[in-house]
Short mmCIF file of C-alpha atoms in Angstrom, two decimals:
data_model
loop_
_atom_site.label_atom_id
_atom_site.label_comp_id
_atom_site.label_asym_id
_atom_site.label_seq_id
_atom_site.Cartn_x
_atom_site.Cartn_y
_atom_site.Cartn_z
CA MET A 784 -5.11 5.04 26.93
CA ARG A 785 -2.96 4.53 23.91
CA ARG A 786 -4.54 6.97 21.10
CA PRO A 787 -6.17 5.46 17.93
CA GLN A 788 -3.16 6.73 15.66
CA GLU A 789 -0.69 5.28 17.53
CA SER A 790 -1.75 1.54 17.13
CA VAL A 791 -0.15 -0.52 14.75
CA GLU A 792 -2.65 -0.49 11.85
CA CYS A 793 -3.14 3.36 11.45
CA VAL A 794 0.92 3.55 11.99
CA GLN A 795 0.89 1.18 8.80
CA LEU A 796 -1.94 2.89 6.89
CA ALA A 797 0.32 6.37 7.24
CA ARG A 798 3.76 4.29 5.89
CA ALA A 799 1.76 3.35 3.16
CA LEU A 800 0.03 6.88 1.90
CA ARG A 801 3.67 7.95 2.46
CA GLU A 802 5.14 5.73 0.27
CA LEU A 803 2.43 6.57 -2.44
CA ARG A 804 2.86 10.09 -2.21
CA ALA A 805 6.59 9.85 -3.02
CA ALA A 806 5.67 7.69 -5.59
CA THR A 807 3.68 10.31 -7.14
CA GLY A 808 5.85 12.72 -7.73
CA LEU A 809 3.31 15.69 -6.10
CA SER A 810 3.96 18.11 -2.98
CA LEU A 811 1.30 18.90 -0.62
CA ALA A 812 0.31 21.75 -2.42
CA ALA A 813 0.02 19.81 -5.66
CA LEU A 814 -1.66 16.73 -3.98
CA ALA A 815 -4.62 19.50 -3.02
CA ALA A 816 -4.70 20.67 -6.28
CA LYS A 817 -5.42 17.65 -7.65
CA THR A 818 -8.24 16.35 -4.90
CA PRO A 819 -11.38 17.66 -3.13
CA TYR A 820 -9.06 17.74 0.16
CA SER A 821 -6.98 20.48 1.14
CA LYS A 822 -2.72 20.34 1.73
CA SER A 823 -3.69 20.42 5.79
CA SER A 824 -5.76 17.79 5.23
CA TRP A 825 -3.26 15.64 3.64
CA GLU A 826 -0.66 16.58 6.10
CA ARG A 827 -2.61 15.33 8.61
CA TYR A 828 -3.61 11.81 6.66
CA LEU A 829 0.13 11.37 5.81
CA ASN A 830 1.50 12.06 9.23
CA GLY A 831 -1.04 9.59 10.67
CA LYS A 832 -2.71 12.60 12.76
CA ALA A 833 -6.29 11.81 11.11
CA LEU A 834 -7.85 8.95 9.08
CA PRO A 835 -8.29 9.61 5.69
CA PRO A 836 -11.66 8.99 4.20
CA ARG A 837 -11.63 5.91 1.51
CA GLY A 838 -11.66 8.41 -1.26
CA ALA A 839 -8.73 9.97 -0.85
CA VAL A 840 -6.72 6.51 -0.79
CA GLU A 841 -8.37 5.72 -3.77
CA GLN A 842 -7.46 8.50 -5.40
CA LEU A 843 -3.71 8.94 -4.16
CA CYS A 844 -3.29 5.19 -5.32
CA MET A 845 -4.69 6.61 -9.00
CA LEU A 846 -2.15 9.55 -8.92
CA ALA A 847 0.46 7.33 -8.04
CA ASP A 848 -0.26 4.34 -10.91
CA GLU A 849 -0.89 1.99 -8.09
CA ARG A 850 -4.11 -0.86 -7.41
CA PRO A 851 -5.72 0.74 -4.16
CA ALA A 852 -5.79 -3.44 -2.51
CA ARG A 853 -2.85 -3.13 -1.04
CA ALA A 854 -3.57 0.16 0.87
CA LEU A 855 -7.68 -0.08 1.51
CA ALA A 856 -6.59 -3.36 3.00
CA PHE A 857 -4.21 -0.65 5.47
CA TRP A 858 -7.55 1.51 5.43
CA ASP A 859 -10.29 -0.84 6.66
CA LEU A 860 -7.99 -2.03 9.45
CA ALA A 861 -7.14 1.56 10.50
CA GLU A 862 -10.88 2.22 10.26
CA SER A 863 -11.82 -0.78 12.28
CA THR A 864 -9.76 0.98 15.41
CA TRP A 865 -10.36 4.52 14.95
CA SER A 866 -13.98 3.78 14.66
CA GLY A 867 -13.69 1.36 17.96
CA ARG A 868 -14.96 -1.50 16.12
CA ALA A 869 -11.95 -3.98 16.92
CA GLY A 870 -11.90 -3.21 20.53
CA ALA A 871 -15.64 -3.76 20.59
CA GLY A 872 -15.73 -7.61 19.13
CA ARG A 873 -12.93 -8.05 21.74
CA THR A 874 -15.29 -6.58 24.68
CA ARG A 875 -18.22 -9.12 23.37
CA ALA A 876 -16.60 -11.45 23.16
CA GLY A 877 -15.31 -12.22 26.78
CA PRO A 878 -18.89 -12.56 28.04
CA THR A 879 -20.19 -14.87 25.53
CA THR A 880 -17.53 -16.89 26.03
CA ALA A 881 -18.02 -16.96 30.19
CA ALA A 882 -21.55 -18.34 29.68
CA GLY A 883 -20.64 -20.74 27.31
CA THR A 884 -18.19 -22.14 29.57
CA GLY A 885 -20.66 -22.10 32.31
CA GLY A 886 -23.51 -24.03 30.33
CA THR A 887 -20.75 -27.19 29.32
CA GLY A 888 -19.44 -27.75 32.83
CA GLY A 889 -16.31 -28.60 34.35
CA THR A 890 -15.47 -28.67 38.20
CA GLY A 891 -15.72 -25.02 38.63
CA GLY A 892 -18.29 -24.03 36.09
CA THR A 893 -20.89 -26.63 36.87
CA GLY A 894 -21.09 -25.52 41.10
CA GLY A 895 -21.54 -22.10 40.13
CA THR A 896 -24.43 -22.75 37.60
CA GLU A 897 -25.57 -25.61 40.24
CA ALA A 898 -25.57 -22.30 43.10
CA ALA A 899 -27.22 -20.20 40.59
CA GLY A 900 -30.41 -22.08 40.25
CA GLY A 901 -30.77 -22.68 44.25
CA GLU A 902 -29.56 -26.52 44.04
CA GLY A 903 -26.76 -27.58 45.67
CA PRO A 904 -25.43 -31.16 45.25
CA PRO A 905 -26.74 -34.41 46.74
CA GLY A 906 -26.11 -34.62 50.88
CA ALA A 907 -24.93 -30.48 50.61
CA PRO A 908 -26.10 -28.70 53.74
CA ALA A 909 -28.10 -25.89 53.04
CA ASP A 910 -26.28 -23.35 54.33
CA ALA A 911 -22.88 -24.31 52.48
CA PRO A 912 -21.24 -21.18 51.83
CA GLU A 913 -21.07 -19.68 48.54
CA ALA A 914 -17.55 -18.59 47.78
CA ALA A 915 -16.12 -21.65 45.52
CA PRO A 916 -19.33 -20.72 43.14
CA ALA A 917 -18.15 -17.01 43.21
CA ARG A 918 -14.66 -18.21 42.30
CA GLY A 919 -15.52 -20.46 39.34
CA PHE A 920 -17.27 -17.16 38.36
CA HIS A 921 -14.32 -15.63 38.02
CA LYS A 922 -12.33 -18.25 36.73
CA ARG A 923 -15.09 -18.84 33.33
CA ARG A 924 -15.28 -14.56 33.24
CA LYS A 925 -11.37 -13.86 33.14
CA LEU A 926 -11.51 -17.48 30.61
CA GLY A 927 -13.74 -15.78 28.77
CA PHE A 928 -11.81 -12.31 28.37
CA LEU A 929 -8.52 -13.86 27.63
CA THR A 930 -10.56 -16.33 25.01
CA GLY A 931 -11.93 -12.85 23.14
CA VAL A 932 -8.15 -11.55 23.00
CA VAL A 933 -7.09 -14.18 21.34
CA ALA A 934 -9.79 -14.50 18.85
CA GLY A 935 -9.46 -10.22 17.93
CA LEU A 936 -5.58 -10.67 18.21
CA ALA A 937 -5.64 -13.73 15.59
CA ALA A 938 -7.81 -11.48 13.67
CA VAL A 939 -5.49 -8.50 13.72
CA THR A 940 -2.52 -10.55 12.21
CA ALA A 941 -4.77 -12.33 9.64
CA GLY A 942 -5.45 -8.91 8.28
CA VAL A 943 -1.70 -7.69 8.03
CA LEU A 944 -1.09 -11.38 6.53
CA LEU A 945 -3.32 -10.46 3.71
CA VAL A 946 -2.10 -6.69 3.37
CA VAL A 947 1.78 -8.45 3.74
CA TRP A 948 1.09 -10.58 1.07
CA GLY A 949 -0.35 -8.32 -1.17
CA VAL A 950 -3.50 -9.84 -1.48
CA GLY A 951 -6.47 -7.52 -2.59
CA GLY A 952 -10.45 -7.49 -3.21
CA ASP A 953 -12.50 -10.29 -3.92
CA SER A 954 -10.56 -11.79 -6.57
CA GLY A 955 -7.47 -13.05 -3.71
CA GLN A 956 -4.54 -11.54 -6.17
CA SER A 957 -1.95 -9.93 -5.63
CA ALA A 958 -1.24 -6.26 -6.27
CA GLU A 959 0.82 -7.00 -9.78
CA GLY A 960 -2.49 -9.40 -10.50
CA ALA A 961 -1.39 -12.56 -9.81
CA SER A 962 -2.02 -14.95 -7.25
CA PRO A 963 0.42 -15.55 -4.79
CA PRO A 964 2.28 -19.01 -4.03
CA THR A 965 0.75 -20.33 -1.07
CA GLY A 966 2.48 -19.46 2.09
CA SER A 967 4.77 -17.36 0.70
CA ALA A 968 4.55 -12.96 -0.24
CA PRO A 969 5.13 -11.92 -3.88
CA GLY A 970 8.30 -10.53 -4.61
CA PRO A 971 9.78 -7.78 -6.57
CA SER A 972 8.22 -6.84 -9.17
CA CYS A 973 10.95 -5.53 -11.39
CA GLU A 974 15.17 -6.47 -11.46
CA GLY A 975 17.91 -4.66 -13.20
CA GLU A 976 17.75 -2.19 -15.55
CA ALA A 977 13.43 -2.32 -15.64
CA CYS A 978 13.72 -1.19 -12.20
CA THR A 979 15.44 2.19 -13.88
CA GLY A 980 13.34 5.76 -12.84
CA LYS A 981 11.27 3.27 -10.51
CA ASN A 982 10.15 3.52 -6.70
CA PRO A 983 11.65 0.96 -4.21
CA GLU A 984 8.60 0.21 -1.98
CA SER A 985 5.84 0.12 -4.48
CA THR A 986 8.11 -2.49 -6.65
CA ARG A 987 8.72 -4.17 -3.21
CA CYS A 988 12.41 -4.10 -3.75
CA ALA A 989 12.30 -2.39 -0.20
CA SER A 990 10.14 -4.25 1.75
CA ALA A 991 9.81 -6.37 5.06
CA VAL A 992 10.27 -9.77 3.25
CA HIS A 993 13.66 -8.44 0.86
CA PRO A 994 15.06 -5.09 3.12
CA PRO A 995 17.53 -3.20 1.72
CA GLY A 996 20.85 -2.85 3.03
CA THR A 997 23.37 0.35 2.83
CA VAL A 998 26.21 0.57 0.86
CA VAL A 999 27.44 3.84 2.63
CA ALA A 1000 26.32 7.03 5.03
CA HIS A 1001 27.40 10.86 5.16
CA ARG A 1002 26.35 12.94 7.70
CA PHE A 1003 26.06 16.65 6.33
CA ASP A 1004 25.81 20.15 8.38
CA GLY A 1005 22.35 20.21 10.79
CA GLY A 1006 22.45 16.23 11.49
CA THR A 1007 20.74 15.78 7.63
CA VAL A 1008 22.69 12.50 6.29
CA ILE A 1009 22.42 10.63 2.94
CA LYS A 1010 22.32 6.50 3.16
CA VAL A 1011 22.81 4.87 -0.50
CA ARG A 1012 20.79 1.77 -0.19
CA ARG A 1013 20.44 -1.08 -2.36
CA SER A 1014 18.47 -4.02 -2.94
CA VAL A 1015 20.44 -7.33 -3.77
CA PRO A 1016 17.25 -9.12 -5.48
CA CYS A 1017 16.47 -6.23 -7.96
CA GLY A 1018 20.09 -5.31 -8.24
CA THR A 1019 19.81 -1.52 -7.63
CA VAL A 1020 20.77 1.35 -5.68
CA TRP A 1021 18.93 4.85 -4.77
CA ALA A 1022 19.92 7.76 -2.40
CA ARG A 1023 17.61 8.60 0.68
CA ILE A 1024 17.74 11.87 2.89
CA ASP A 1025 16.78 11.87 6.19
CA ARG A 1026 16.38 15.28 8.31
CA GLY A 1027 16.89 16.93 5.44
CA LEU A 1028 16.30 20.90 4.82
CA GLU A 1029 13.45 22.25 2.44
CA GLY A 1030 15.00 22.91 -1.01
CA ASP A 1031 17.53 20.02 -0.58
CA GLN A 1032 18.12 18.52 -3.91
CA PHE A 1033 20.05 15.23 -3.73
CA ASP A 1034 20.58 12.55 -6.38
CA VAL A 1035 22.58 9.21 -7.01
CA THR A 1036 24.34 8.27 -9.63
CA ALA A 1037 25.82 4.39 -10.49
CA PRO A 1038 28.34 2.98 -13.44
CA GLY A 1039 26.70 3.30 -16.89
CA ALA A 1040 23.13 4.63 -15.37
CA LYS A 1041 20.96 8.08 -15.66
CA PRO A 1042 21.36 10.09 -12.42
CA GLN A 1043 18.32 9.55 -10.38
CA ARG A 1044 17.24 12.87 -8.26
CA GLY A 1045 14.97 13.45 -5.31
CA GLU A 1046 14.58 16.87 -3.47
CA VAL A 1047 13.49 18.11 0.07
CA ARG A 1048 9.96 19.86 -1.43
CA ASP A 1049 8.26 20.90 2.02
CA ARG A 1050 8.10 20.74 5.80
CA PHE A 1051 6.61 17.25 5.20
CA ASP A 1052 9.44 16.02 3.46
CA ALA A 1053 12.05 17.82 6.19
CA GLN A 1054 10.48 15.91 9.31
CA SER A 1055 10.46 12.55 7.17
CA SER A 1056 12.58 10.59 4.92
CA VAL A 1057 12.64 11.07 1.23
CA SER A 1058 14.19 8.68 -1.63
CA THR A 1059 14.98 9.22 -5.00
CA PRO A 1060 13.96 6.67 -7.45
CA MET A 1061 16.34 3.55 -8.36
CA ALA A 1062 19.26 2.96 -10.48
CA PRO A 1063 20.84 -0.19 -11.90
CA VAL A 1064 24.56 -1.13 -10.39
CA VAL A 1065 25.97 -4.49 -10.21
CA GLN A 1066 28.21 -6.11 -7.33
CA ALA A 1067 31.02 -4.77 -8.58
CA ASP A 1068 30.70 -1.46 -8.89
CA LEU A 1069 29.23 -0.70 -5.67
CA SER A 1070 32.03 1.59 -5.14
CA ARG A 1071 31.97 3.90 -7.64
CA VAL A 1072 28.60 5.01 -6.89
CA ARG A 1073 28.41 8.33 -6.08
CA ALA A 1074 25.88 10.41 -4.11
CA CYS A 1075 25.31 14.17 -4.07
CA LEU A 1076 23.79 16.72 -2.16
CA VAL A 1077 22.51 20.28 -3.44
CA ARG A 1078 22.48 23.27 -0.53
CA ASP A 1079 22.44 26.80 -0.80
CA GLY A 1080 24.67 26.24 -4.10
CA VAL A 1081 27.03 24.17 -2.71
CA ARG A 1082 27.16 20.81 -4.39
CA GLU A 1083 28.68 17.93 -1.97
CA CYS A 1084 29.55 14.48 -2.96
CA PHE A 1085 30.64 11.15 -1.88
CA ASP A 1086 30.94 7.69 -3.08
CA GLY A 1087 30.62 3.96 -2.49
CA GLY A 1088 34.09 4.79 -0.34
CA ALA A 1089 32.89 7.82 1.74
CA SER A 1090 35.18 10.53 -0.21
CA VAL A 1091 33.38 14.13 0.08
CA ALA A 1092 34.24 16.48 -2.45
CA PRO A 1093 32.48 20.03 -2.11
CA GLU A 1094 32.26 21.28 -5.60
CA ALA A 1095 30.34 24.94 -6.90
CA SER A 1096 27.04 24.17 -8.20
#
């Protein structure tokens, strides 16, 4: 049986919490100092190993200066999975629907109901075999179970759509405070220079609706990879490091824009991905975007043409 933390709902919550934590710019130790929850607790919450208290999600949103509606919607779905309420609802739906099916009749249903009452159809022999009513019962039970599963999946899908669209609380508003257009997800909250220094995930410059592309990537010693990522609708780039080492520093610079920096601050960062804030860029300057890694006092840089230049830091 799949563990709760492996469910789609719990994975989505952990991902949302990691995005919020990145937006705060705080290490796990700093989070522990600013909240009632320990460093080890935050590690479990961010890694999806434990369900955080609702208050922890709210405090993380406050530290990230983000509206809590989206993260709390993820938490509600994950909490239902952890508590088992989602599965219990699907289980209860099966027998209830089966009983209703038997009452409404149908070819197999009518036979099953009459056999249970001790009465057969007119003209039927008293010792008629009961195999057919049994088949009808199993059909109704199977139909009821399938109906319950479909109802449960529909409920989960509706919840995910609400989260993706950014609908929050009782107001029915998006994370930016405005109701999204019917049938469409909200777009990015910034563009060009207005995105400077902002987080690509929290601004929706990098999302399932607007997935970013990779301008260039370079692999360093130890399997570390730095990618220059780009958002077309936002007109921005940022650097992302995968499998970095604790203490690694990296940055991205676009022509005419301030460098944006990131750091692998702890073991949790080393096990996941870390991104810099965004820098604005135009299409013609993509080949001049430059990303660098500083490790053990050595700075290695590459640009849109993937040329690498080691230099003393």
